[in-house]
Structures are given as C-alpha cells and as structure tokens.
Amino acid sequence: MGVNTQPSHFILTISCDDQPGIVHALSAAVVEAQGNITESQQFSSADTGRFFMRLQVETTAGLAALEGALAPVVERYDMKSEINTVGRPLRTLILTSRAGHTLTDLLVRQRDGHLAIDIPLIMSNHDTLKPLAEFYDTPFWSQPVTTPEEKAQFEKHLLEMVDTHDIELVVLARYMQILSPEVCAALEGRAINIHHSFLPGFKGADPYRQAHERGVKLIGATAHFVTSDLDEGPIIEQNVVRVDHSQSPEELKATGQDEESRTLTQAVRWFSQHRIVLDGVRTIIFK
Amino acid sequence: MGVNTQPSHFILTISCDDQPGIVHALSAAVVEAQGNITESQQFSSADTGRFFMRLQVETTAGLAALEGALAPVVERYDMKSEINTVGRPLRTLILTSRAGHTLTDLLVRQRDGHLAIDIPLIMSNHDTLKPLAEFYDTPFWSQPVTTPEEKAQFEKHLLEMVDTHDIELVVLARYMQILSPEVCAALEGRAINIHHSFLPGFKGADPYRQAHERGVKLIGATAHFVTSDLDEGPIIEQNVVRVDHSQSPEELKATGQDEESRTLTQAVRWFSQHRIVLDGVRTIIFK
Amino acid sequence: MGVNTQPSHFILTISCDDQPGIVHALSAAVVEAQGNITESQQFSSADTGRFFMRLQVETTAGLAALEGALAPVVERYDMKSEINTVGRPLRTLILTSRAGHTLTDLLVRQRDGHLAIDIPLIMSNHDTLKPLAEFYDTPFWSQPVTTPEEKAQFEKHLLEMVDTHDIELVVLARYMQILSPEVCAALEGRAINIHHSFLPGFKGADPYRQAHERGVKLIGATAHFVTSDLDEGPIIEQNVVRVDHSQSPEELKATGQDEESRTLTQAVRWFSQHRIVLDGVRTIIFK
Amino acid sequence: MGVNTQPSHFILTISCDDQPGIVHALSAAVVEAQGNITESQQFSSADTGRFFMRLQVETTAGLAALEGALAPVVERYDMKSEINTVGRPLRTLILTSRAGHTLTDLLVRQRDGHLAIDIPLIMSNHDTLKPLAEFYDTPFWSQPVTTPEEKAQFEKHLLEMVDTHDIELVVLARYMQILSPEVCAALEGRAINIHHSFLPGFKGADPYRQAHERGVKLIGATAHFVTSDLDEGPIIEQNVVRVDHSQSPEELKATGQDEESRTLTQAVRWFSQHRIVLDGVRTIIFK
C-alpha cells in the first residue's frame, strides 16, 4: 500500500434498482459502523432505472465493522457493492506501442504522487519505450505482434500477467493493436483506451488526416472503456483543442497528443478513485 | 408560481457545525416524511468547520410533513435550514443602467423557460432600457442618480420595493453605481453583481483599459455577492475568453460582454436553484 | 451604409494559383494607390495549390484608384478578387422557424453595433417569432411549409427576395427545413447554417438525443456553408461545452443552444468582415 | 543545427516607426532575393506608434542574398531587424529548482521533436532533478543558493554560461529564486518565467493558498518576460483551469501545475519560432 493510504477512510460504491429508502438504509449502516460520510454522490438513471451511489466514509471501527453493517442493506436491496480504501494505489498494467506521450504523462504523475496507481508491468509490441520505463523503474516486457500467432501469444501472456499481478486496470496507452473479442470480454469494465479523436467523429485509422480533410475547427481525444465493438465503448472523458486551416495532418497530430495525454490520465485518475460507474452503455462520473 | 413548479419536489439546504451522524439524521427524517432523495450534495469545510448539504426530496406527503420530520433534526444539530419547492421562480429585482447586454440575456432566458425567476421590477438610473423591458412585459422604473439626494431616494425606493415585492434576489446587471454600505448590509447574501474583470485582477474603473495596458492574454468576468467592500464579495462564478495584442480596449469590452452575460446568468440560475451557499468569504456551489 | 463605414478603408480578398511574386505585386499596387496596409493575412494551401490573401488598405485616393492599380495584377495572376469597404453592413436575409435563440443573438448584436449586417427581411415557415422581429424593427414574412407546393412557393419567394434586396448572405438560424438542391446551388458560398452538433458526429434529426444515448462528455455546435449534401458543407466554426451523465436530452438541448447562438453569430461576423474564404471543401478563416 | 532546419527557409522579423510603404519595400526586397513569402503577419501599434512584421521567406538564393536585398530597406526605415533560419534550434539554458513538472514538459517535447531548442545546460539551486536531466542526456549543474555570496556566485556562473554557450533564451522553469536587477537587465527580452497564477492576480508567495482563500473559480498560470519588477514583466501567454470550493490549496497546486507546464512550453515554442515581439510593456504574438 502506498503512502497516501488511509486505513480508516473508505470508498463505498453501490448500484441497485431505484427505489425509496436506499440512502436512509445506507446512512443508517454507516452510523452503525461509527462512520462519518465525508463525500456523497448519487444518481438515478432514467435510462436504466438503476440507482448509483458513491460514499466516502471515515471510521475508526475498521473495514470489517463497515462491511458487517452494510451486508444486510446490500442483501435487502440486491445491491452490487464494493468497498475500497481511499488512496490505495490501483494495480495497473499498461499496454503501449511506440508513441510515448501518454505513457510519459502517466508515469510522471504517478511518480509525483498525483495518480494513485502501481504499475507492476508495461507490455508493448515494440521495445522503443523500454528506456523510458527503466527511467521510471517500471518493469517492461515486449514482443513483436505481427502475425496471428504472435498476437495470440501476446494476449495469452497479457491475461496471465493480469492474473499473476492481480491487475485491476489495464490501460491502452496508444497500444495501436486491436484486442481480440475474448480479451475484450475478459477485461470488460476494467480496460481503458484513448482514441485520438472526438468520438463520435473520426473512427478508424488516421483520424488526424480525416480531421484535416473535413476541415474541422476543433480536434479532440476520447477515453473510453474497451469493448469488442471498436471505438464504441462507453465514453469516460473527452477534450478538444482549437485548430485552424493552416495546420497539416502532422501538426494536428502533434497538437492532439496533449489532449490524448491529459484525457487518458484523467480517466485513469477517476478510475483509480472509483469514480466511474457503468450505466448500460454510458458512464456515470462521480467527480 | 410558474409552470415548472412541482409541489411534491423540494430542495432542502442546511448548514451546521460538522459532526458525525448528520447525514443519517437527515435521511431518517426524509424517510419518515415518505420522501425519496433524488439529488444530494454535501461539503465539510476545513476552513470554517461547517457542514453543508443540499438535498432534493420527492414526497407525496407534502411540505408540512417534511418540515415536521426535519424540525427535531434541525434543532438537535442547531442547523440553519431552508426548504424550497423545485422550480418555483425566485422573486428577482434587477438593477441596471444603460448597457443592456446582461439584462437581455436574463430576460431572454427567463422567457424561454431556462431561468426560474419572476421579475416584478427593473430599476435603473437611466430610461435607456425601458423599451427592452416593455418588449419583455417587465415593469421598469427609472430615476436619475447624479446627486447624493437622488442616490438616497433611489436606494430608499429600492429597499421599499424589495419589501413590497418580497424580493429574494437583487441582480446588479451592470448597474454601474456603488450601493451604500447600508443597502449592502440590508441585501447581504441576496444581491449579485457582475464585475467586468477576472477578479482578483483589475478592480475599479475601466478594467478593459487596464487589461489592454497590461497586455493580458485572457480577459474575464466575475459574478459575486455584493458587499460594502467593493469587488471583494464572495465569488460565485468566473469565465474568461482569449484575446490578443491587436484588440483595442473597446474591442476587449465588446468581447468581454459575452462573458459578463453568461457569467451573471449562470450565477442567477444557480441562486434560483438554491445551489449557492456561503462559507465565510467563499461560496460553495452545489452544481 | 452604417455608421461604422469608413469610405477610405478597404478590404481586399484575392485567390489565385500559388506562385512567387504575388505579395510583391499586390503591395506595389497598394503603394501606387497611395495605400497603407493595416492588416494582412495570407495562406498557401497544400491541398489545392491555391494562394489566398486578405488585406486591409487605407487610402485617401479612393476606391477607383485602388481598383485601377490592382486591375493589372488581378489579370496577370488570373486572380479572383473582391474589394469591400471596412464596416459596410452586409445585406443579410435570415431564415428561421420557431426557436428564437439564434435569431435573438443576431438581432441583439446587430443592434448593439457588434455585427455589421443589415437585415431587410426575416423569412419563416411559422409566425412564432414575428413579435421578436417587430421589437427589433426588422421586416418579417412567414408562410407554412408543409406540402411540396408550399415549399416550392417559399423557395421561389426566397430567391426573389434574395434578388430584390441584393442579398449577400442568407443565414439559416435554426430554419429546420431542408433546402432543395436548386436553392443550395443558387446560394452556394453565401448561405450559412447552424448545425446543433459537433460535426462530424451526430448528423440528422435530434442530435441531442443521440448525444445523450452515446453518453458523450462534450456537446457542440457547427456553423457551416449550406450545400446540397446535408451536414457536409465546409465548416466555418465549432464550439463545445462540457456536459455530464445527469443531463437529459432536454437539458443537453438547453445547454447546447448557447453554443449554437454564439457559433452562428461568430460565423456571420467573420463573413460580414470578409474573413472566410473557401479552399475546396475547407474554409480558411483570416481572423 | 537540428534535423528540422531548412537552409532555404528564413524568418524575418522587423520593427520600425509606422509609416506607409513598409510592406511594399519589404516585399520588393524579397522579390529581389528571389524569395517567396510563405507566412506573413503584421501589426501597427496604436500604443507606441511602431510597426511590426514577421515574414517567412523561401529562397534558393541563400541568406546573404536575402540580407543584401533587405539592407537598404532596413536602413531607410531605421528598422530593428533579425533573420533566422526556420527550424534552427534555439540555444536555451534552463534554470530550475526542485519541482520537475515544467522541466519534464520541456524535455519531453524537445525530445519528441515538437520544440526546437537545444539545451546545453540546466542550472539549479538543488540537485533534485539531476536524474531527470541525465535521463534526457542534458548537462546539469547545481549549487545551493542560500546565502548572498552563493547567490552572487550562482548568478556570475549563469552569466558566464550564457556567454560560453551563446545562449539565446533563459527559461525559469519554476526556479523559485529572485534574480538580481543586474541579471534581469543582462537577460532583458530573452528570459522567460512561469508564474503560478493568473496575472494580475495573486502575486508573491503561495498564490494557490491565496486563490483558495479568495475562493476563485478559475486558477491559472502566466508566462512572462523576466524584469526586475517582479511579476510585472510583459505577459506572453496565460491559461486557466476551472476549480471548485472542495479543493484544498494543495489540490489547487496539483491542478495548476498542468497549466504551468503547458503555458511555459507554449511560450518557449513561440520564442523559438521568433513569434514574440516586445511592444513596450506588451507582447505581440504572431501565431
């Protein structure tokens, strides 16, 4: 556990069918566990009829007492629930390729203490970024992915490493390879990709060239959950930046990389703080 | 009451010294009143040690039942509390002068149903904007304010009108006159001004000229509560817009007017939804 | 001519195949006409091989002298060229329907002297906005467009009015009707539409509902030239605003209307200042 | 010279008293040198009566031919002028202290080829960032600055290194020490500082704490030229980011660091492209 971990400060996230009394039942359980609610957000989805809540609770009674008090509420309302310790670094595996800007941004912020993740492994289909990983004392493994066999091997190793390191989040930091449907399914809800375009917009290859050709006045980046339906996963965060007619596709790309970095880092930060909840094909962000 | 009023949907805002159990006590009272919490925000101020909460509660039991259930909690925790009906238009008096851009923005949005205010009166020290008020069927009263006597008369009439119309909010939509300390005190916490600069920054007269002379690259606007300490009242909202070296003070002013309008309208909207809470010299905005 | 017109200050816009010596030839002509260049922008398009330039020139020698000096340059380089007087209001016809937010923004800014257009006529398929037009002393004509015959009549009248009033710009301020290919062709390069989405993105009907369903985190608006290929015309300006999971399609719509207004007004302002140049399917904006 | 250098592509920047004929004279000289103007910006300052121009010129005739053709124009109009090769990396010395975020941003972008600077030396009053410098293969020198004697030694070495390495730009990347008036004077117009606040606003120490206490809704960063009048140097670039009541001074600081980095990097990029011109106490940015 990292230095920011506060063993008496917990994050509780729940979801269940919307109905009266949920907030009261949860707050009663918190009181029973001698807890104090320090942050609270909720949302009732008109789209799915589900209720979502994120609570931060301080208690000196300990985790077991909190879990014990919550158990009957979770059962009564048929809740999906999760308790995490505030500040515990999330075990994160990063997939990358040759472009290092998003990886750099993640590593810099992690080292500066602004991003609560542990990175037991970076995996890549190129060894280009190995020195960068070494500078940040982060294990790096690479293997070419040019044939179906290599891809299968790479993905097999990926799933093994997810298992070995008890990975909670996989980040595709400009990985540039399409994951197989099986891997997408295995990592559902815990793999985040950065798409170098403002979705929906320019999907597929070379969106900056598409943006130039269409003559758009803003370009953007989109962080989204990985699904087997490429570029269609639930959107987590988006940013744009103004461009003009004078910029070539290459210049758009350089400009867009800043947006890619900050958008992906923001998505990872929210995920590490358990602020992202899936509501069907949409995300709820409890900022 | 306006068309958006929902008599079974209430906004509860409270503040009290921070301590454990508040959220539980409030949610128990809501359950007692057969209420369902549809929106909830809270904040514990490390600066003042106060706890603040805003709840939206739906209940068919009615306002009296909700008030009855809450009364003992309010007493026990020595809370300041307020209950309002969701969507009830706020009784708003607007002070203005000759520049109509912020007034227009308020009137357009009110008429379009995007701003829940009723405007029983616009008061001005010029009759310039009378036709505008008439187009929007809003009562308009003006009197010159050039001498101390006229100022005293104007302010006396202002306080009478606040009383007569049971005014909940006074908006200084580019009023351009300094209110006396007595009036500031009488309207404390319910008078909002728009300052044509990004505070703290260029205070006093002609901030756009000051901005030009300093060569800033962004100009802004600040909506804040009126206090007798000019330009120092609690900040509610700020916006900026990019400018460049080629813009004259006049062009900065034209550019800045859009920011003034949207910043003031946003502040008024939040106030009308009871989303703004004072925490000492700072504001909490429960968006 | 409006009050801002300066009869000795001209805007020269030219385009021709890119080649050396153009700037020199133009500036020599300006000197010959005793002119002083007060603003200058140029762009060489790598996409089309065309060169574009916009000059503002002050001269007491008068328009005829400037035209005379430029004529041989225009001929030598086979230029498309245009000379306009700085500040001359553009003759603008506005098409609208029932939603008044973009129309209001245009009328307010025109009246405040921040938008150099004259509006001899507003045409609509509904009479909803007639009082608004009357308040701003602007002629208003409406006729239902529910049958093919009515549409044909409306469009016939539109083209007649464009002719009668010597219209330089047609603005579709939320007109909500598709113009026939013939009308699109007749107004090519001088009709601007506001699309209530960030193009490319949600095309077609009800983009705010589509945005809600996709769960985007930013919504936007796009001002573009009208072409017969719906929503595919050259983009002039785009803006976005941040939204979140809690907003219904209706709330997205209300939020997006501000972006629609300011985006359309900006596009009209640039057009009125002859700052927009077509470069194939892209626009050059000489800000 | 770096890989991006194009020996036949030049940047010409001039300033002189505003008067007719300048553009013509310059373009005639460009034609004489068989040049083609690929980018052109100009500005006539109403504040100082000076005229400023930046041209990019392509010519196969070479630098000497261009200089020769321009010489009489420069003399005739008493111009300050400068010619640089497009893409030539600027010799840049960086001053830093313990916070590495702005330095990292500069080094990453330089390495990625998005920032045309050479960095012969990083100087610091701490050795904290030595490993970072080493990772990027950049010479690093440090010496404590805690006494007036150490400060004098440090500054003496600084001026020697500026001389030795023929430094064109000194960047204060969160250097956190006040330079003596003598050093400020020696580096006038070629030293850029990043101030961690939106100027004018919170000057002096700990602006994020000041921002928290004032309750601002936006915080920002300002890149400006160093002058002996602290925080009053000509502003080059500013950015802001939205914050809210819930953020502590420490969180404001973390949030603000991103703005500091991108603001400083942008200022350095513009300087390296010779896009920044001083007009009295204001800057002209030829974007």
PDB file of C-alpha atoms in Angstrom, chain B residues 122-264:
ATOM      1  CA  ILE B 122     -36.403  46.532 -13.142  1.00  0.00           C
ATOM      2  CA  MET B 123     -34.934  49.707 -11.625  1.00  0.00           C
ATOM      3  CA  SER B 124     -32.459  51.942 -13.408  1.00  0.00           C
ATOM      4  CA  ASN B 125     -30.735  55.290 -13.132  1.00  0.00           C
ATOM      5  CA  HIS B 126     -31.450  55.824 -16.851  1.00  0.00           C
ATOM      6  CA  ASP B 127     -34.520  55.218 -19.013  1.00  0.00           C
ATOM      7  CA  THR B 128     -32.413  53.817 -21.863  1.00  0.00           C
ATOM      8  CA  LEU B 129     -33.553  50.241 -21.448  1.00  0.00           C
ATOM      9  CA  LYS B 130     -37.253  50.957 -20.951  1.00  0.00           C
ATOM     10  CA  PRO B 131     -38.257  49.689 -24.447  1.00  0.00           C
ATOM     11  CA  LEU B 132     -36.346  46.485 -23.815  1.00  0.00           C
ATOM     12  CA  ALA B 133     -38.191  45.936 -20.538  1.00  0.00           C
ATOM     13  CA  GLU B 134     -41.500  46.654 -22.258  1.00  0.00           C
ATOM     14  CA  PHE B 135     -40.827  44.128 -25.001  1.00  0.00           C
ATOM     15  CA  TYR B 136     -40.428  41.507 -22.314  1.00  0.00           C
ATOM     16  CA  ASP B 137     -43.516  42.785 -20.434  1.00  0.00           C
ATOM     17  CA  THR B 138     -41.446  43.593 -17.379  1.00  0.00           C
ATOM     18  CA  PRO B 139     -42.189  46.637 -15.166  1.00  0.00           C
ATOM     19  CA  PHE B 140     -39.482  49.285 -15.438  1.00  0.00           C
ATOM     20  CA  TRP B 141     -38.829  52.276 -13.188  1.00  0.00           C
ATOM     21  CA  SER B 142     -36.054  54.808 -13.554  1.00  0.00           C
ATOM     22  CA  GLN B 143     -34.796  57.918 -11.835  1.00  0.00           C
ATOM     23  CA  PRO B 144     -31.536  59.800 -12.351  1.00  0.00           C
ATOM     24  CA  VAL B 145     -28.863  59.235  -9.718  1.00  0.00           C
ATOM     25  CA  THR B 146     -26.499  62.161 -10.038  1.00  0.00           C
ATOM     26  CA  THR B 147     -26.666  63.815  -6.636  1.00  0.00           C
ATOM     27  CA  PRO B 148     -26.387  62.379  -3.119  1.00  0.00           C
ATOM     28  CA  GLU B 149     -30.060  63.222  -2.608  1.00  0.00           C
ATOM     29  CA  GLU B 150     -31.117  61.311  -5.713  1.00  0.00           C
ATOM     30  CA  LYS B 151     -28.983  58.388  -4.661  1.00  0.00           C
ATOM     31  CA  ALA B 152     -30.591  58.331  -1.220  1.00  0.00           C
ATOM     32  CA  GLN B 153     -34.057  58.496  -2.821  1.00  0.00           C
ATOM     33  CA  PHE B 154     -33.214  55.726  -5.276  1.00  0.00           C
ATOM     34  CA  GLU B 155     -31.915  53.446  -2.541  1.00  0.00           C
ATOM     35  CA  LYS B 156     -34.894  54.187  -0.296  1.00  0.00           C
ATOM     36  CA  HIS B 157     -37.215  53.229  -3.138  1.00  0.00           C
ATOM     37  CA  LEU B 158     -35.114  50.131  -3.803  1.00  0.00           C
ATOM     38  CA  LEU B 159     -35.482  48.867  -0.236  1.00  0.00           C
ATOM     39  CA  GLU B 160     -39.205  49.638  -0.286  1.00  0.00           C
ATOM     40  CA  MET B 161     -39.633  47.696  -3.498  1.00  0.00           C
ATOM     41  CA  VAL B 162     -37.616  44.785  -2.092  1.00  0.00           C
ATOM     42  CA  ASP B 163     -40.073  44.799   0.772  1.00  0.00           C
ATOM     43  CA  THR B 164     -43.218  45.333  -1.287  1.00  0.00           C
ATOM     44  CA  HIS B 165     -42.439  42.590  -3.768  1.00  0.00           C
ATOM     45  CA  ASP B 166     -40.975  40.240  -1.179  1.00  0.00           C
ATOM     46  CA  ILE B 167     -37.784  40.151  -3.249  1.00  0.00           C
ATOM     47  CA  GLU B 168     -35.476  37.174  -2.749  1.00  0.00           C
ATOM     48  CA  LEU B 169     -32.704  38.247  -5.115  1.00  0.00           C
ATOM     49  CA  VAL B 170     -31.386  41.581  -6.345  1.00  0.00           C
ATOM     50  CA  VAL B 171     -29.290  41.411  -9.513  1.00  0.00           C
ATOM     51  CA  LEU B 172     -26.942  44.249 -10.451  1.00  0.00           C
ATOM     52  CA  ALA B 173     -26.936  43.815 -14.222  1.00  0.00           C
ATOM     53  CA  ARG B 174     -24.226  46.389 -14.995  1.00  0.00           C
ATOM     54  CA  TYR B 175     -25.804  48.908 -12.605  1.00  0.00           C
ATOM     55  CA  MET B 176     -22.603  50.983 -12.517  1.00  0.00           C
ATOM     56  CA  GLN B 177     -23.451  52.688  -9.219  1.00  0.00           C
ATOM     57  CA  ILE B 178     -21.921  51.894  -5.856  1.00  0.00           C
ATOM     58  CA  LEU B 179     -24.545  50.918  -3.301  1.00  0.00           C
ATOM     59  CA  SER B 180     -24.259  52.466   0.155  1.00  0.00           C
ATOM     60  CA  PRO B 181     -22.988  50.268   2.992  1.00  0.00           C
ATOM     61  CA  GLU B 182     -26.477  50.301   4.487  1.00  0.00           C
ATOM     62  CA  VAL B 183     -28.044  48.869   1.350  1.00  0.00           C
ATOM     63  CA  CYS B 184     -25.230  46.328   1.003  1.00  0.00           C
ATOM     64  CA  ALA B 185     -25.901  45.206   4.571  1.00  0.00           C
ATOM     65  CA  ALA B 186     -29.652  45.042   4.021  1.00  0.00           C
ATOM     66  CA  LEU B 187     -29.212  42.844   0.931  1.00  0.00           C
ATOM     67  CA  GLU B 188     -26.365  40.701   2.249  1.00  0.00           C
ATOM     68  CA  GLY B 189     -26.288  37.274   0.686  1.00  0.00           C
ATOM     69  CA  ARG B 190     -29.067  38.067  -1.762  1.00  0.00           C
ATOM     70  CA  ALA B 191     -27.544  40.649  -4.110  1.00  0.00           C
ATOM     71  CA  ILE B 192     -25.360  39.520  -7.022  1.00  0.00           C
ATOM     72  CA  ASN B 193     -23.132  41.806  -9.068  1.00  0.00           C
ATOM     73  CA  ILE B 194     -21.265  41.190 -12.317  1.00  0.00           C
ATOM     74  CA  HIS B 195     -17.755  42.617 -12.363  1.00  0.00           C
ATOM     75  CA  HIS B 196     -16.284  43.116 -15.826  1.00  0.00           C
ATOM     76  CA  SER B 197     -12.935  41.576 -14.985  1.00  0.00           C
ATOM     77  CA  PHE B 198     -11.383  38.378 -13.776  1.00  0.00           C
ATOM     78  CA  LEU B 199     -11.090  39.047 -10.014  1.00  0.00           C
ATOM     79  CA  PRO B 200      -8.676  39.430  -8.409  1.00  0.00           C
ATOM     80  CA  GLY B 201      -7.274  41.439 -11.203  1.00  0.00           C
ATOM     81  CA  PHE B 202      -8.396  44.736 -12.491  1.00  0.00           C
ATOM     82  CA  LYS B 203     -10.575  46.361  -9.911  1.00  0.00           C
ATOM     83  CA  GLY B 204     -12.201  49.731 -10.077  1.00  0.00           C
ATOM     84  CA  ALA B 205     -12.962  51.708 -13.201  1.00  0.00           C
ATOM     85  CA  ASP B 206     -12.434  50.688 -16.803  1.00  0.00           C
ATOM     86  CA  PRO B 207     -10.917  47.231 -16.329  1.00  0.00           C
ATOM     87  CA  TYR B 208     -10.807  46.616 -20.076  1.00  0.00           C
ATOM     88  CA  ARG B 209      -8.448  49.565 -20.483  1.00  0.00           C
ATOM     89  CA  GLN B 210      -6.322  48.232 -17.643  1.00  0.00           C
ATOM     90  CA  ALA B 211      -6.327  44.798 -19.300  1.00  0.00           C
ATOM     91  CA  HIS B 212      -5.178  46.304 -22.584  1.00  0.00           C
ATOM     92  CA  GLU B 213      -2.405  48.266 -20.910  1.00  0.00           C
ATOM     93  CA  ARG B 214      -1.145  45.229 -19.003  1.00  0.00           C
ATOM     94  CA  GLY B 215      -1.281  43.156 -22.176  1.00  0.00           C
ATOM     95  CA  VAL B 216      -3.156  40.190 -20.736  1.00  0.00           C
ATOM     96  CA  LYS B 217      -3.961  37.250 -22.995  1.00  0.00           C
ATOM     97  CA  LEU B 218      -7.265  36.356 -21.351  1.00  0.00           C
ATOM     98  CA  ILE B 219      -9.995  38.656 -20.082  1.00  0.00           C
ATOM     99  CA  GLY B 220     -12.836  37.620 -17.861  1.00  0.00           C
ATOM    100  CA  ALA B 221     -15.885  38.355 -15.816  1.00  0.00           C
ATOM    101  CA  THR B 222     -16.751  37.600 -12.214  1.00  0.00           C
ATOM    102  CA  ALA B 223     -20.176  37.243 -10.631  1.00  0.00           C
ATOM    103  CA  HIS B 224     -20.004  37.849  -6.888  1.00  0.00           C
ATOM    104  CA  PHE B 225     -22.159  38.689  -3.923  1.00  0.00           C
ATOM    105  CA  VAL B 226     -22.390  42.386  -3.174  1.00  0.00           C
ATOM    106  CA  THR B 227     -20.589  43.543  -0.045  1.00  0.00           C
ATOM    107  CA  SER B 228     -19.668  47.012   1.140  1.00  0.00           C
ATOM    108  CA  ASP B 229     -16.064  46.120   0.364  1.00  0.00           C
ATOM    109  CA  LEU B 230     -16.224  46.815  -3.360  1.00  0.00           C
ATOM    110  CA  ASP B 231     -15.135  43.971  -5.691  1.00  0.00           C
ATOM    111  CA  GLU B 232     -14.272  41.826  -2.659  1.00  0.00           C
ATOM    112  CA  GLY B 233     -17.553  39.961  -2.182  1.00  0.00           C
ATOM    113  CA  PRO B 234     -17.657  36.146  -2.295  1.00  0.00           C
ATOM    114  CA  ILE B 235     -17.071  34.915  -5.845  1.00  0.00           C
ATOM    115  CA  ILE B 236     -19.834  32.828  -7.428  1.00  0.00           C
ATOM    116  CA  GLU B 237     -18.683  32.243 -10.985  1.00  0.00           C
ATOM    117  CA  GLN B 238     -15.919  33.305 -13.368  1.00  0.00           C
ATOM    118  CA  ASN B 239     -15.289  32.907 -17.053  1.00  0.00           C
ATOM    119  CA  VAL B 240     -12.511  34.015 -19.353  1.00  0.00           C
ATOM    120  CA  VAL B 241     -12.029  34.438 -23.080  1.00  0.00           C
ATOM    121  CA  ARG B 242      -8.837  34.610 -25.090  1.00  0.00           C
ATOM    122  CA  VAL B 243      -7.771  37.969 -26.515  1.00  0.00           C
ATOM    123  CA  ASP B 244      -4.661  39.190 -28.306  1.00  0.00           C
ATOM    124  CA  HIS B 245      -2.403  42.162 -28.799  1.00  0.00           C
ATOM    125  CA  SER B 246      -4.404  43.522 -31.696  1.00  0.00           C
ATOM    126  CA  GLN B 247      -7.516  44.306 -29.681  1.00  0.00           C
ATOM    127  CA  SER B 248      -8.175  47.836 -28.516  1.00  0.00           C
ATOM    128  CA  PRO B 249      -9.796  48.491 -25.136  1.00  0.00           C
ATOM    129  CA  GLU B 250     -13.106  48.962 -26.993  1.00  0.00           C
ATOM    130  CA  GLU B 251     -12.750  45.569 -28.684  1.00  0.00           C
ATOM    131  CA  LEU B 252     -11.841  43.934 -25.388  1.00  0.00           C
ATOM    132  CA  LYS B 253     -15.012  45.430 -23.958  1.00  0.00           C
ATOM    133  CA  ALA B 254     -17.173  44.054 -26.768  1.00  0.00           C
ATOM    134  CA  THR B 255     -15.543  40.649 -26.401  1.00  0.00           C
ATOM    135  CA  GLY B 256     -15.903  40.700 -22.643  1.00  0.00           C
ATOM    136  CA  GLN B 257     -19.610  41.495 -22.701  1.00  0.00           C
ATOM    137  CA  ASP B 258     -20.482  37.960 -23.749  1.00  0.00           C
ATOM    138  CA  GLU B 259     -18.610  36.626 -20.741  1.00  0.00           C
ATOM    139  CA  GLU B 260     -20.352  39.118 -18.464  1.00  0.00           C
ATOM    140  CA  SER B 261     -23.749  37.979 -19.704  1.00  0.00           C
ATOM    141  CA  ARG B 262     -23.222  34.252 -19.433  1.00  0.00           C
ATOM    142  CA  THR B 263     -21.408  34.545 -16.097  1.00  0.00           C
ATOM    143  CA  LEU B 264     -24.164  36.610 -14.492  1.00  0.00           C
TER     144      LEU B 264
END
